[in-house]
mmCIF file of C-alpha atoms and ligand atoms in Angstrom:
data_model
loop_
_atom_site.group_PDB
_atom_site.id
_atom_site.type_symbol
_atom_site.label_atom_id
_atom_site.label_comp_id
_atom_site.label_asym_id
_atom_site.label_seq_id
_atom_site.Cartn_x
_atom_site.Cartn_y
_atom_site.Cartn_z
ATOM 1 C CA UNK A 1 -13.874 14.738 -19.196
ATOM 2 C CA UNK A 2 -13.641 11.984 -16.630
ATOM 3 C CA UNK A 3 -10.612 11.512 -14.895
ATOM 4 C CA UNK A 4 -9.623 8.981 -12.392
ATOM 5 C CA UNK A 5 -6.315 9.912 -10.260
ATOM 6 C CA UNK A 6 -7.374 7.935 -6.818
ATOM 7 C CA UNK A 7 -5.251 4.526 -7.523
ATOM 8 C CA UNK A 8 -3.871 4.453 -4.588
ATOM 9 C CA UNK A 9 -7.523 4.077 -2.882
ATOM 10 C CA UNK A 10 -8.189 1.568 -5.519
ATOM 11 C CA UNK A 11 -7.425 0.847 -9.400
ATOM 12 C CA UNK A 12 -9.997 -0.351 -12.091
ATOM 13 C CA UNK A 13 -9.541 -3.997 -12.698
ATOM 14 C CA UNK A 14 -7.743 -4.881 -15.922
ATOM 15 C CA UNK A 15 -10.300 -6.338 -18.552
ATOM 16 C CA UNK A 16 -7.675 -9.333 -18.768
ATOM 17 C CA UNK A 17 -8.272 -10.483 -14.968
ATOM 18 C CA UNK A 18 -11.374 -10.020 -14.959
ATOM 19 C CA UNK A 19 -11.516 -12.637 -17.997
ATOM 20 C CA UNK A 20 -9.606 -15.328 -16.297
ATOM 21 C CA UNK A 21 -11.613 -14.853 -13.195
ATOM 22 C CA UNK A 22 -14.941 -15.793 -15.173
ATOM 23 C CA UNK A 23 -14.237 -19.243 -15.488
ATOM 24 C CA UNK A 24 -14.302 -19.476 -11.517
ATOM 25 C CA UNK A 25 -17.064 -17.561 -10.708
ATOM 26 C CA UNK A 26 -19.508 -19.964 -13.902
ATOM 27 C CA UNK A 27 -17.691 -23.274 -14.472
ATOM 28 C CA UNK A 28 -15.626 -24.002 -11.928
ATOM 29 C CA UNK A 29 -17.540 -23.596 -8.813
ATOM 30 C CA UNK A 30 -16.011 -26.692 -6.750
ATOM 31 C CA UNK A 31 -15.039 -26.044 -3.041
ATOM 32 C CA UNK A 32 -10.886 -26.773 -3.624
ATOM 33 C CA UNK A 33 -11.598 -28.321 -0.512
ATOM 34 C CA UNK A 34 -14.280 -31.002 -1.998
ATOM 35 C CA UNK A 35 -11.691 -34.300 -2.911
ATOM 36 C CA UNK A 36 -13.765 -35.099 -6.031
ATOM 37 C CA UNK A 37 -13.062 -33.794 -9.712
ATOM 38 C CA UNK A 38 -15.354 -30.403 -9.439
ATOM 39 C CA UNK A 39 -12.971 -29.476 -6.194
ATOM 40 C CA UNK A 40 -9.527 -31.001 -7.670
ATOM 41 C CA UNK A 41 -9.662 -28.984 -10.734
ATOM 42 C CA UNK A 42 -10.836 -25.483 -8.468
ATOM 43 C CA UNK A 43 -7.397 -26.678 -6.067
ATOM 44 C CA UNK A 44 -5.362 -26.966 -9.010
ATOM 45 C CA UNK A 45 -6.224 -23.338 -10.207
ATOM 46 C CA UNK A 46 -5.220 -22.080 -7.009
ATOM 47 C CA UNK A 47 -2.205 -23.575 -6.172
ATOM 48 C CA UNK A 48 -1.352 -22.612 -9.420
ATOM 49 C CA UNK A 49 -1.999 -19.326 -8.507
ATOM 50 C CA UNK A 50 0.080 -19.490 -5.045
ATOM 51 C CA UNK A 51 3.104 -21.058 -6.872
ATOM 52 C CA UNK A 52 2.427 -17.536 -9.493
ATOM 53 C CA UNK A 53 2.825 -15.196 -6.902
ATOM 54 C CA UNK A 54 5.537 -16.845 -4.586
ATOM 55 C CA UNK A 55 7.668 -17.272 -8.268
ATOM 56 C CA UNK A 56 7.052 -13.562 -8.842
ATOM 57 C CA UNK A 57 8.946 -12.647 -5.048
ATOM 58 C CA UNK A 58 11.510 -15.589 -5.712
ATOM 59 C CA UNK A 59 10.370 -17.084 -2.191
ATOM 60 C CA UNK A 60 8.374 -20.639 -1.800
ATOM 61 C CA UNK A 61 4.609 -21.325 -2.374
ATOM 62 C CA UNK A 62 4.721 -22.421 0.942
ATOM 63 C CA UNK A 63 5.300 -18.985 2.075
ATOM 64 C CA UNK A 64 2.476 -17.531 0.272
ATOM 65 C CA UNK A 65 -1.035 -17.107 2.525
ATOM 66 C CA UNK A 66 -3.769 -16.130 0.957
ATOM 67 C CA UNK A 67 -6.185 -13.500 3.164
ATOM 68 C CA UNK A 68 -8.826 -10.897 2.717
ATOM 69 C CA UNK A 69 -7.094 -8.090 1.483
ATOM 70 C CA UNK A 70 -4.046 -5.734 3.438
ATOM 71 C CA UNK A 71 -5.932 -5.123 6.584
ATOM 72 C CA UNK A 72 -6.152 -8.944 7.954
ATOM 73 C CA UNK A 73 -2.940 -9.447 6.433
ATOM 74 C CA UNK A 74 -1.232 -6.454 8.841
ATOM 75 C CA UNK A 75 -3.603 -7.700 11.428
ATOM 76 C CA UNK A 76 -1.962 -11.409 11.047
ATOM 77 C CA UNK A 77 1.375 -10.319 11.027
ATOM 78 C CA UNK A 78 0.790 -7.944 14.020
ATOM 79 C CA UNK A 79 -1.091 -9.918 16.297
ATOM 80 C CA UNK A 80 0.309 -13.385 15.609
ATOM 81 C CA UNK A 81 3.871 -12.177 16.141
ATOM 82 C CA UNK A 82 2.626 -10.699 19.728
ATOM 83 C CA UNK A 83 0.969 -13.924 20.719
ATOM 84 C CA UNK A 84 3.296 -16.098 19.721
ATOM 85 C CA UNK A 85 6.954 -15.076 19.000
ATOM 86 C CA UNK A 86 7.069 -13.130 22.659
ATOM 87 C CA UNK A 87 6.831 -9.670 21.122
ATOM 88 C CA UNK A 88 7.428 -7.667 23.909
ATOM 89 C CA UNK A 89 8.066 -4.110 22.433
ATOM 90 C CA UNK A 90 6.865 -3.030 19.006
ATOM 91 C CA UNK A 91 8.609 -0.416 16.928
ATOM 92 C CA UNK A 92 6.643 1.513 14.100
ATOM 93 C CA UNK A 93 5.517 5.078 12.930
ATOM 94 C CA UNK A 94 2.604 7.278 12.831
ATOM 95 C CA UNK A 95 2.389 7.747 9.297
ATOM 96 C CA UNK A 96 1.607 3.961 8.580
ATOM 97 C CA UNK A 97 -1.414 2.843 7.414
ATOM 98 C CA UNK A 98 -5.005 2.771 9.689
ATOM 99 C CA UNK A 99 -4.955 -0.920 9.200
ATOM 100 C CA UNK A 100 -0.926 -0.734 11.593
ATOM 101 C CA UNK A 101 -1.703 2.149 13.726
ATOM 102 C CA UNK A 102 -5.009 0.624 14.751
ATOM 103 C CA UNK A 103 -4.071 -2.487 15.546
ATOM 104 C CA UNK A 104 -1.429 -1.111 17.351
ATOM 105 C CA UNK A 105 -3.058 1.443 19.261
ATOM 106 C CA UNK A 106 -5.333 -1.957 20.283
ATOM 107 C CA UNK A 107 -2.643 -4.081 21.475
ATOM 108 C CA UNK A 108 -1.028 -1.024 23.549
ATOM 109 C CA UNK A 109 -3.861 -1.266 25.652
ATOM 110 C CA UNK A 110 -3.761 -4.517 26.075
ATOM 111 C CA UNK A 111 -0.168 -3.387 27.488
ATOM 112 C CA UNK A 112 2.092 -3.957 24.517
ATOM 113 C CA UNK A 113 5.069 -1.366 24.305
ATOM 114 C CA UNK A 114 4.764 0.888 21.119
ATOM 115 C CA UNK A 115 7.332 3.146 20.427
ATOM 116 C CA UNK A 116 7.462 5.536 17.359
ATOM 117 C CA UNK A 117 10.030 6.224 15.636
ATOM 118 C CA UNK A 118 11.320 10.126 14.385
ATOM 119 C CA UNK A 119 10.482 11.143 11.490
ATOM 120 C CA UNK A 120 12.103 14.121 9.476
ATOM 121 C CA UNK A 121 9.794 16.667 8.464
ATOM 122 C CA UNK A 122 8.887 15.443 5.408
ATOM 123 C CA UNK A 123 7.962 12.071 7.055
ATOM 124 C CA UNK A 124 11.596 9.839 6.107
ATOM 125 C CA UNK A 125 12.166 7.389 8.398
ATOM 126 C CA UNK A 126 15.576 8.836 11.042
ATOM 127 C CA UNK A 127 17.476 5.551 10.899
ATOM 128 C CA UNK A 128 19.836 6.667 13.531
ATOM 129 C CA UNK A 129 16.697 6.250 15.989
ATOM 130 C CA UNK A 130 15.108 3.650 14.451
ATOM 131 C CA UNK A 131 18.526 1.265 15.800
ATOM 132 C CA UNK A 132 18.764 3.302 18.908
ATOM 133 C CA UNK A 133 15.167 1.827 19.890
ATOM 134 C CA UNK A 134 16.520 -1.761 18.355
ATOM 135 C CA UNK A 135 19.216 -1.570 20.436
ATOM 136 C CA UNK A 136 17.785 -0.278 23.936
ATOM 137 C CA UNK A 137 14.603 -2.975 23.748
ATOM 138 C CA UNK A 138 14.464 -6.951 23.356
ATOM 139 C CA UNK A 139 11.896 -8.669 21.711
ATOM 140 C CA UNK A 140 11.229 -6.119 18.988
ATOM 141 C CA UNK A 141 9.460 -6.054 16.359
ATOM 142 C CA UNK A 142 9.702 -3.289 13.256
ATOM 143 C CA UNK A 143 6.212 -2.149 11.651
ATOM 144 C CA UNK A 144 7.106 0.634 8.700
ATOM 145 C CA UNK A 145 5.645 0.601 5.432
ATOM 146 C CA UNK A 146 7.389 0.079 2.241
ATOM 147 C CA UNK A 147 5.401 3.152 0.578
ATOM 148 C CA UNK A 148 3.214 5.785 2.106
ATOM 149 C CA UNK A 149 -0.127 5.649 0.778
ATOM 150 C CA UNK A 150 -0.782 9.323 1.235
ATOM 151 C CA UNK A 151 2.104 10.834 0.583
ATOM 152 C CA UNK A 152 4.574 7.996 -1.034
ATOM 153 C CA UNK A 153 7.628 8.420 0.796
ATOM 154 C CA UNK A 154 9.380 5.031 0.456
ATOM 155 C CA UNK A 155 11.488 3.229 3.214
ATOM 156 C CA UNK A 156 14.866 1.586 2.264
ATOM 157 C CA UNK A 157 14.115 -1.937 3.152
ATOM 158 C CA UNK A 158 17.032 -3.301 2.988
ATOM 159 C CA UNK A 159 18.671 -0.934 5.611
ATOM 160 C CA UNK A 160 16.148 -1.233 7.905
ATOM 161 C CA UNK A 161 16.061 -5.540 7.145
ATOM 162 C CA UNK A 162 19.634 -5.024 7.919
ATOM 163 C CA UNK A 163 19.245 -3.499 11.352
ATOM 164 C CA UNK A 164 16.284 -5.692 12.481
ATOM 165 C CA UNK A 165 18.858 -9.074 11.972
ATOM 166 C CA UNK A 166 21.387 -7.261 13.586
ATOM 167 C CA UNK A 167 18.828 -6.741 16.730
ATOM 168 C CA UNK A 168 17.313 -9.430 16.433
ATOM 169 C CA UNK A 169 13.343 -8.330 15.982
ATOM 170 C CA UNK A 170 10.960 -9.066 14.078
ATOM 171 C CA UNK A 171 10.408 -7.203 10.648
ATOM 172 C CA UNK A 172 7.039 -6.523 8.981
ATOM 173 C CA UNK A 173 6.293 -4.177 6.200
ATOM 174 C CA UNK A 174 3.046 -3.264 5.142
ATOM 175 C CA UNK A 175 4.050 -3.250 1.334
ATOM 176 C CA UNK A 176 0.481 -2.825 -0.261
ATOM 177 C CA UNK A 177 1.343 0.323 -2.011
ATOM 178 C CA UNK A 178 3.777 -0.704 -3.787
ATOM 179 C CA UNK A 179 3.679 -4.697 -4.075
ATOM 180 C CA UNK A 180 3.648 -5.294 -7.975
ATOM 181 C CA UNK A 181 4.936 -1.318 -8.663
ATOM 182 C CA UNK A 182 8.102 -2.374 -7.891
ATOM 183 C CA UNK A 183 10.258 -6.192 -8.301
ATOM 184 C CA UNK A 184 10.376 -7.281 -4.354
ATOM 185 C CA UNK A 185 13.026 -9.959 -4.362
ATOM 186 C CA UNK A 186 11.621 -11.666 -0.731
ATOM 187 C CA UNK A 187 14.515 -13.939 -0.509
ATOM 188 C CA UNK A 188 17.033 -11.215 -0.689
ATOM 189 C CA UNK A 189 14.905 -8.751 1.983
ATOM 190 C CA UNK A 190 15.227 -9.451 5.543
ATOM 191 C CA UNK A 191 11.792 -9.469 5.578
ATOM 192 C CA UNK A 192 9.780 -11.729 8.224
ATOM 193 C CA UNK A 193 6.508 -10.710 6.642
ATOM 194 C CA UNK A 194 5.377 -8.707 3.750
ATOM 195 C CA UNK A 195 1.771 -8.204 2.175
ATOM 196 C CA UNK A 196 -0.307 -7.234 -0.904
ATOM 197 C CA UNK A 197 -3.904 -6.300 -2.221
ATOM 198 C CA UNK A 198 -4.880 -7.510 -5.371
ATOM 199 C CA UNK A 199 -7.161 -4.007 -5.610
ATOM 200 C CA UNK A 200 -3.912 -1.977 -6.016
ATOM 201 C CA UNK A 201 -2.636 -3.203 -8.922
ATOM 202 C CA UNK A 202 -5.630 -3.667 -11.341
ATOM 203 C CA UNK A 203 -7.087 -7.376 -9.653
ATOM 204 C CA UNK A 204 -9.959 -7.651 -7.309
ATOM 205 C CA UNK A 205 -11.282 -6.011 -4.126
ATOM 206 C CA UNK A 206 -11.113 -7.997 -1.103
ATOM 207 C CA UNK A 207 -8.635 -10.517 -2.055
ATOM 208 C CA UNK A 208 -5.028 -10.433 -0.992
ATOM 209 C CA UNK A 209 -1.894 -12.078 0.443
ATOM 210 C CA UNK A 210 0.571 -12.261 3.496
ATOM 211 C CA UNK A 211 4.312 -13.673 2.791
ATOM 212 C CA UNK A 212 5.531 -15.401 5.964
ATOM 213 C CA UNK A 213 8.979 -16.182 5.545
ATOM 214 C CA UNK A 214 9.660 -19.965 6.354
ATOM 215 C CA UNK A 215 11.851 -19.734 9.509
ATOM 216 C CA UNK A 216 8.768 -17.933 11.500
ATOM 217 C CA UNK A 217 6.163 -19.991 12.626
ATOM 218 C CA UNK A 218 2.754 -18.623 13.791
ATOM 219 C CA UNK A 219 -0.264 -20.211 14.701
ATOM 220 C CA UNK A 220 -3.793 -19.360 12.778
ATOM 221 C CA UNK A 221 -5.193 -15.834 12.725
ATOM 222 C CA UNK A 222 -8.865 -17.109 11.683
ATOM 223 C CA UNK A 223 -9.660 -20.450 13.546
ATOM 224 C CA UNK A 224 -11.786 -22.587 11.400
ATOM 225 C CA UNK A 225 -11.064 -24.977 8.557
ATOM 226 C CA UNK A 226 -8.156 -26.326 7.502
ATOM 227 C CA UNK A 227 -7.504 -24.191 4.131
ATOM 228 C CA UNK A 228 -4.089 -22.175 3.575
ATOM 229 C CA UNK A 229 -2.571 -25.073 5.618
ATOM 230 C CA UNK A 230 -4.260 -24.438 8.699
ATOM 231 C CA UNK A 231 -3.190 -21.283 9.049
ATOM 232 C CA UNK A 232 -6.435 -19.093 7.771
ATOM 233 C CA UNK A 233 -9.821 -20.523 8.066
ATOM 234 C CA UNK A 234 -12.623 -20.238 5.786
ATOM 235 C CA UNK A 235 -13.423 -21.164 2.164
ATOM 236 C CA UNK A 236 -10.789 -19.839 -0.720
ATOM 237 C CA UNK A 237 -11.687 -16.970 -2.349
ATOM 238 C CA UNK A 238 -11.184 -18.874 -5.795
ATOM 239 C CA UNK A 239 -11.704 -16.125 -8.351
ATOM 240 C CA UNK A 240 -10.304 -13.299 -6.073
ATOM 241 C CA UNK A 241 -6.619 -15.631 -5.800
ATOM 242 C CA UNK A 242 -6.875 -16.116 -9.676
ATOM 243 C CA UNK A 243 -7.229 -12.832 -10.120
ATOM 244 C CA UNK A 244 -4.702 -11.715 -7.575
ATOM 245 C CA UNK A 245 -1.812 -13.890 -9.830
ATOM 246 C CA UNK A 246 -3.303 -12.686 -12.891
ATOM 247 C CA UNK A 247 -2.980 -9.131 -12.144
ATOM 248 C CA UNK A 248 0.613 -9.988 -10.560
ATOM 249 C CA UNK A 249 1.380 -11.526 -13.785
ATOM 250 C CA UNK A 250 0.281 -8.706 -15.843
ATOM 251 C CA UNK A 251 1.703 -5.890 -14.167
ATOM 252 C CA UNK A 252 5.417 -7.861 -13.694
ATOM 253 C CA UNK A 253 5.079 -8.353 -17.218
ATOM 254 C CA UNK A 254 4.443 -4.566 -18.152
ATOM 255 C CA UNK A 255 6.441 -3.247 -15.072
ATOM 256 C CA UNK A 256 9.175 -1.114 -17.210
ATOM 257 C CA UNK A 257 6.989 0.408 -19.702
ATOM 258 C CA UNK A 258 4.115 1.347 -16.881
ATOM 259 C CA UNK A 259 6.548 2.756 -14.520
ATOM 260 C CA UNK A 260 7.784 4.856 -17.329
ATOM 261 C CA UNK A 261 4.449 5.757 -18.447
ATOM 262 C CA UNK A 262 3.404 6.863 -14.759
ATOM 263 C CA UNK A 263 6.352 8.428 -13.484
ATOM 264 C CA UNK A 264 6.295 10.903 -17.178
ATOM 265 C CA UNK A 265 2.412 12.099 -15.974
ATOM 266 C CA UNK A 266 3.358 12.481 -12.166
ATOM 267 C CA UNK A 267 6.595 14.727 -13.686
ATOM 268 C CA UNK A 268 4.105 16.605 -16.169
ATOM 269 C CA UNK A 269 1.886 17.333 -13.205
ATOM 270 C CA UNK A 270 4.471 18.933 -10.934
ATOM 271 C CA UNK A 271 5.623 20.838 -13.893
ATOM 272 C CA UNK A 272 2.401 22.203 -14.795
ATOM 273 C CA UNK A 273 1.588 22.619 -11.358
ATOM 274 C CA UNK A 274 4.481 24.764 -10.882
ATOM 275 C CA UNK A 275 3.681 27.049 -13.814
ATOM 276 C CA UNK A 276 0.110 27.609 -12.916
ATOM 277 C CA UNK A 277 -0.438 27.961 -9.180
ATOM 278 C CA UNK A 278 2.001 30.395 -7.405
ATOM 279 C CA UNK A 279 3.582 29.096 -3.893
ATOM 280 C CA UNK A 280 2.428 25.046 -4.885
ATOM 281 C CA UNK A 281 4.140 22.340 -2.939
ATOM 282 C CA UNK A 282 4.156 19.203 -2.270
ATOM 283 C CA UNK A 283 3.482 17.320 0.553
ATOM 284 C CA UNK A 284 6.431 14.380 2.067
ATOM 285 C CA UNK A 285 8.969 13.521 -0.488
ATOM 286 C CA UNK A 286 6.194 12.879 -3.175
ATOM 287 C CA UNK A 287 8.362 15.070 -5.541
ATOM 288 C CA UNK A 288 11.259 13.437 -5.089
ATOM 289 C CA UNK A 289 11.099 10.881 -7.712
ATOM 290 C CA UNK A 290 13.738 8.727 -6.280
ATOM 291 C CA UNK A 291 12.580 9.218 -3.014
ATOM 292 C CA UNK A 292 8.900 8.405 -3.685
ATOM 293 C CA UNK A 293 5.836 5.863 -5.183
ATOM 294 C CA UNK A 294 6.195 7.025 -8.460
ATOM 295 C CA UNK A 295 1.699 6.591 -8.815
ATOM 296 C CA UNK A 296 1.229 9.164 -6.023
ATOM 297 C CA UNK A 297 1.256 12.923 -6.058
ATOM 298 C CA UNK A 298 0.526 14.974 -2.718
ATOM 299 C CA UNK A 299 -0.232 18.369 -3.668
ATOM 300 C CA UNK A 300 -0.042 21.220 -1.029
ATOM 301 C CA UNK A 301 -1.724 24.388 -1.941
ATOM 302 C CA UNK A 302 -1.599 28.110 -0.641
ATOM 303 C CA UNK A 303 -3.809 28.831 2.389
ATOM 304 C CA UNK A 304 -7.642 29.570 1.220
ATOM 305 C CA UNK A 305 -11.033 29.916 3.083
ATOM 306 C CA UNK A 306 -11.750 27.216 0.263
ATOM 307 C CA UNK A 307 -9.407 24.700 0.161
ATOM 308 C CA UNK A 308 -12.127 22.396 1.603
ATOM 309 C CA UNK A 309 -14.283 22.843 -1.245
ATOM 310 C CA UNK A 310 -11.659 22.171 -4.061
ATOM 311 C CA UNK A 311 -12.427 18.107 -3.672
ATOM 312 C CA UNK A 312 -15.874 19.137 -4.009
ATOM 313 C CA UNK A 313 -15.406 21.221 -6.967
ATOM 314 C CA UNK A 314 -13.163 19.180 -8.755
ATOM 315 C CA UNK A 315 -15.341 16.045 -8.517
ATOM 316 C CA UNK A 316 -18.374 18.169 -9.804
ATOM 317 C CA UNK A 317 -15.778 18.698 -12.944
ATOM 318 C CA UNK A 318 -15.492 14.840 -13.454
ATOM 319 C CA UNK A 319 -11.862 14.334 -11.524
ATOM 320 C CA UNK A 320 -12.166 12.341 -8.931
ATOM 321 C CA UNK A 321 -9.225 12.455 -6.481
ATOM 322 C CA UNK A 322 -8.365 12.600 -2.799
ATOM 323 C CA UNK A 323 -7.894 15.063 -0.130
ATOM 324 C CA UNK A 324 -6.446 14.850 3.299
ATOM 325 C CA UNK A 325 -6.672 18.306 5.274
ATOM 326 C CA UNK A 326 -5.173 18.071 8.558
ATOM 327 C CA UNK A 327 -6.783 17.718 11.654
ATOM 328 C CA UNK A 328 -7.692 21.281 12.234
ATOM 329 C CA UNK A 329 -11.001 23.364 13.991
ATOM 330 C CA UNK A 330 -11.307 20.478 16.647
ATOM 331 C CA UNK A 331 -12.574 17.449 13.813
ATOM 332 C CA UNK A 332 -10.545 14.371 13.648
ATOM 333 C CA UNK A 333 -11.266 13.261 9.883
ATOM 334 C CA UNK A 334 -7.966 14.714 8.656
ATOM 335 C CA UNK A 335 -5.179 13.260 7.674
ATOM 336 C CA UNK A 336 -2.715 11.751 10.732
ATOM 337 C CA UNK A 337 0.048 11.481 8.055
ATOM 338 C CA UNK A 338 0.120 15.272 6.981
ATOM 339 C CA UNK A 339 -0.669 16.047 10.801
ATOM 340 C CA UNK A 340 2.517 14.711 11.446
ATOM 341 C CA UNK A 341 4.893 16.442 8.545
ATOM 342 C CA UNK A 342 6.322 19.815 9.605
ATOM 343 C CA UNK A 343 3.927 21.907 6.997
ATOM 344 C CA UNK A 344 1.695 24.278 7.464
ATOM 345 C CA UNK A 345 -1.690 22.832 8.582
ATOM 346 C CA UNK A 346 -3.702 25.732 7.318
ATOM 347 C CA UNK A 347 -2.573 24.768 3.657
ATOM 348 C CA UNK A 348 -4.789 22.619 1.431
ATOM 349 C CA UNK A 349 -3.725 18.680 0.085
ATOM 350 C CA UNK A 350 -4.834 17.003 -2.681
ATOM 351 C CA UNK A 351 -3.441 13.794 -3.676
ATOM 352 C CA UNK A 352 -3.203 12.277 -7.612
ATOM 353 C CA UNK A 353 -2.625 8.874 -7.699
ATOM 354 C CA UNK A 354 -1.814 7.683 -10.997
ATOM 355 C CA UNK A 355 -2.340 4.254 -13.234
ATOM 356 C CA UNK A 356 -1.127 2.559 -16.396
ATOM 357 C CA UNK A 357 -4.425 3.561 -17.999
ATOM 358 C CA UNK A 358 -4.255 7.031 -17.421
ATOM 359 C CA UNK A 359 -2.812 10.022 -20.036
ATOM 360 C CA UNK A 360 -1.346 13.267 -20.447
ATOM 361 C CA UNK A 361 -4.423 14.380 -21.890
ATOM 362 C CA UNK A 362 -5.997 13.644 -18.332
ATOM 363 C CA UNK A 363 -3.494 15.718 -16.888
ATOM 364 C CA UNK A 364 -3.807 18.674 -18.230
ATOM 365 C CA UNK A 365 -7.094 18.606 -17.999
ATOM 366 C CA UNK A 366 -7.086 18.448 -14.353
ATOM 367 C CA UNK A 367 -4.018 20.708 -13.764
ATOM 368 C CA UNK A 368 -5.675 23.111 -15.808
ATOM 369 C CA UNK A 369 -9.421 22.557 -13.833
ATOM 370 C CA UNK A 370 -7.527 22.968 -10.152
ATOM 371 C CA UNK A 371 -5.544 25.772 -11.028
ATOM 372 C CA UNK A 372 -8.365 27.956 -12.365
ATOM 373 C CA UNK A 373 -10.822 26.870 -9.346
ATOM 374 C CA UNK A 374 -7.945 27.636 -7.251
ATOM 375 C CA UNK A 375 -7.528 30.839 -8.299
ATOM 376 C CA UNK A 376 -11.570 31.301 -8.166
ATOM 377 C CA UNK A 377 -10.959 31.184 -4.364
ATOM 378 C CA UNK A 378 -10.841 33.543 -1.805
ATOM 379 C CA UNK A 379 -7.070 33.849 -0.787
ATOM 380 C CA UNK A 380 -6.839 35.009 2.649
ATOM 381 C CA UNK A 381 -4.516 38.124 2.405
HETATM 382 N N1 LIG B 1 -1.919 -0.732 3.678
HETATM 383 C C1 LIG B 1 -1.837 -0.299 2.818
HETATM 384 C C2 LIG B 1 -0.804 0.969 2.749
HETATM 385 C C3 LIG B 1 -3.292 0.818 1.978
HETATM 386 O O1 LIG B 1 -2.998 1.498 1.106
HETATM 387 C C4 LIG B 1 -4.131 -0.015 1.983
HETATM 388 C C5 LIG B 1 -5.128 0.203 1.298
HETATM 389 O O2 LIG B 1 -5.813 1.245 1.158
HETATM 390 C C6 LIG B 1 -4.534 -1.246 3.334
HETATM 391 C C7 LIG B 1 -2.812 -1.410 4.174
HETATM 392 C C8 LIG B 1 -5.515 -1.965 3.537
HETATM 393 O O3 LIG B 1 -5.608 -2.887 2.209
HETATM 394 P P1 LIG B 1 -7.323 -3.654 2.119
HETATM 395 O O4 LIG B 1 -7.753 -2.617 1.399
HETATM 396 O O5 LIG B 1 -6.754 -4.686 1.026
HETATM 397 O O6 LIG B 1 -7.545 -4.382 3.436
#
């Protein structure tokens, strides 16, 4: 059996998305900036895609800017706010995606003050500490992700948006993992920047978008031509943009059914793991269905000398999942997220992340294999 449980890394393309993209690879090849018929046809498709995304998020098309993906969108939001909006202080967390943490580290070297909000042992944001940081620092920007890609923890976007409004701070949220998995009414949330990446919701890779609230005026991040209303130079990835909008439309149309299906798979995995591996646990809040992204489950295995081999052995058995041991033995390739949690760092960690295409049979197979591989290992006395 071949099982793909690494959907937080990327999702398979929906064949209907591929069909929607095909004409923009083969027939409609004009440059959308060209004013002749070939160009205008493509321009129309591009603007329809923008309108679709905007409608789904309940914002205006002028607030959606297509980018090469989540990383570029995060960089644009943070770097342009510092450069153009007088941000002197950034508040973030130690468990953000590297698209944010590495950007912040680079800005810190240039003299920007960075504060990290306290987290509970499970990685939950301490909202009182966040308020203190906002109260005691002017010209702040908050960058906190909505759904953590490793442990699934969800942020209360409304609460953070209200705090940012109270203290006059800019609010950016890396919404890559939750975009098109939840309905985001961006007209209601007090977000200045939100982010989407198509390959996390069955769209193509290398295309995403940045939502910029209309009151937030920034200058271009990538200089070049007049594309994206002068905000992002470079000929648009038209087939990617068409695919992104189609993938988002499908995701919104089927969201409740898919959510139910995926939640059921997650619950089944938790129950079966508890029944088959003594001492199994879950990292962060990932086994709390109300407080975590329904697609992600981060499994915490009792210590074993062979835990590092588990991913490899699962792979041999046709199961693709992702790992994330904390930084140990001087190695720097561990998970910076797990390292921040209050957990026994010698325990193994495996992330299962599900999609609409996964089945109960796959869950049963993967859990059975994981349990038998784990039980065959050397467990320290
Ligand atoms: N932010 C989060 C939370 C992610 O999970 C990812 C992708 O793994 C990114 C940002 C980067 O997105 P992209 O691959 O589109 O650059």
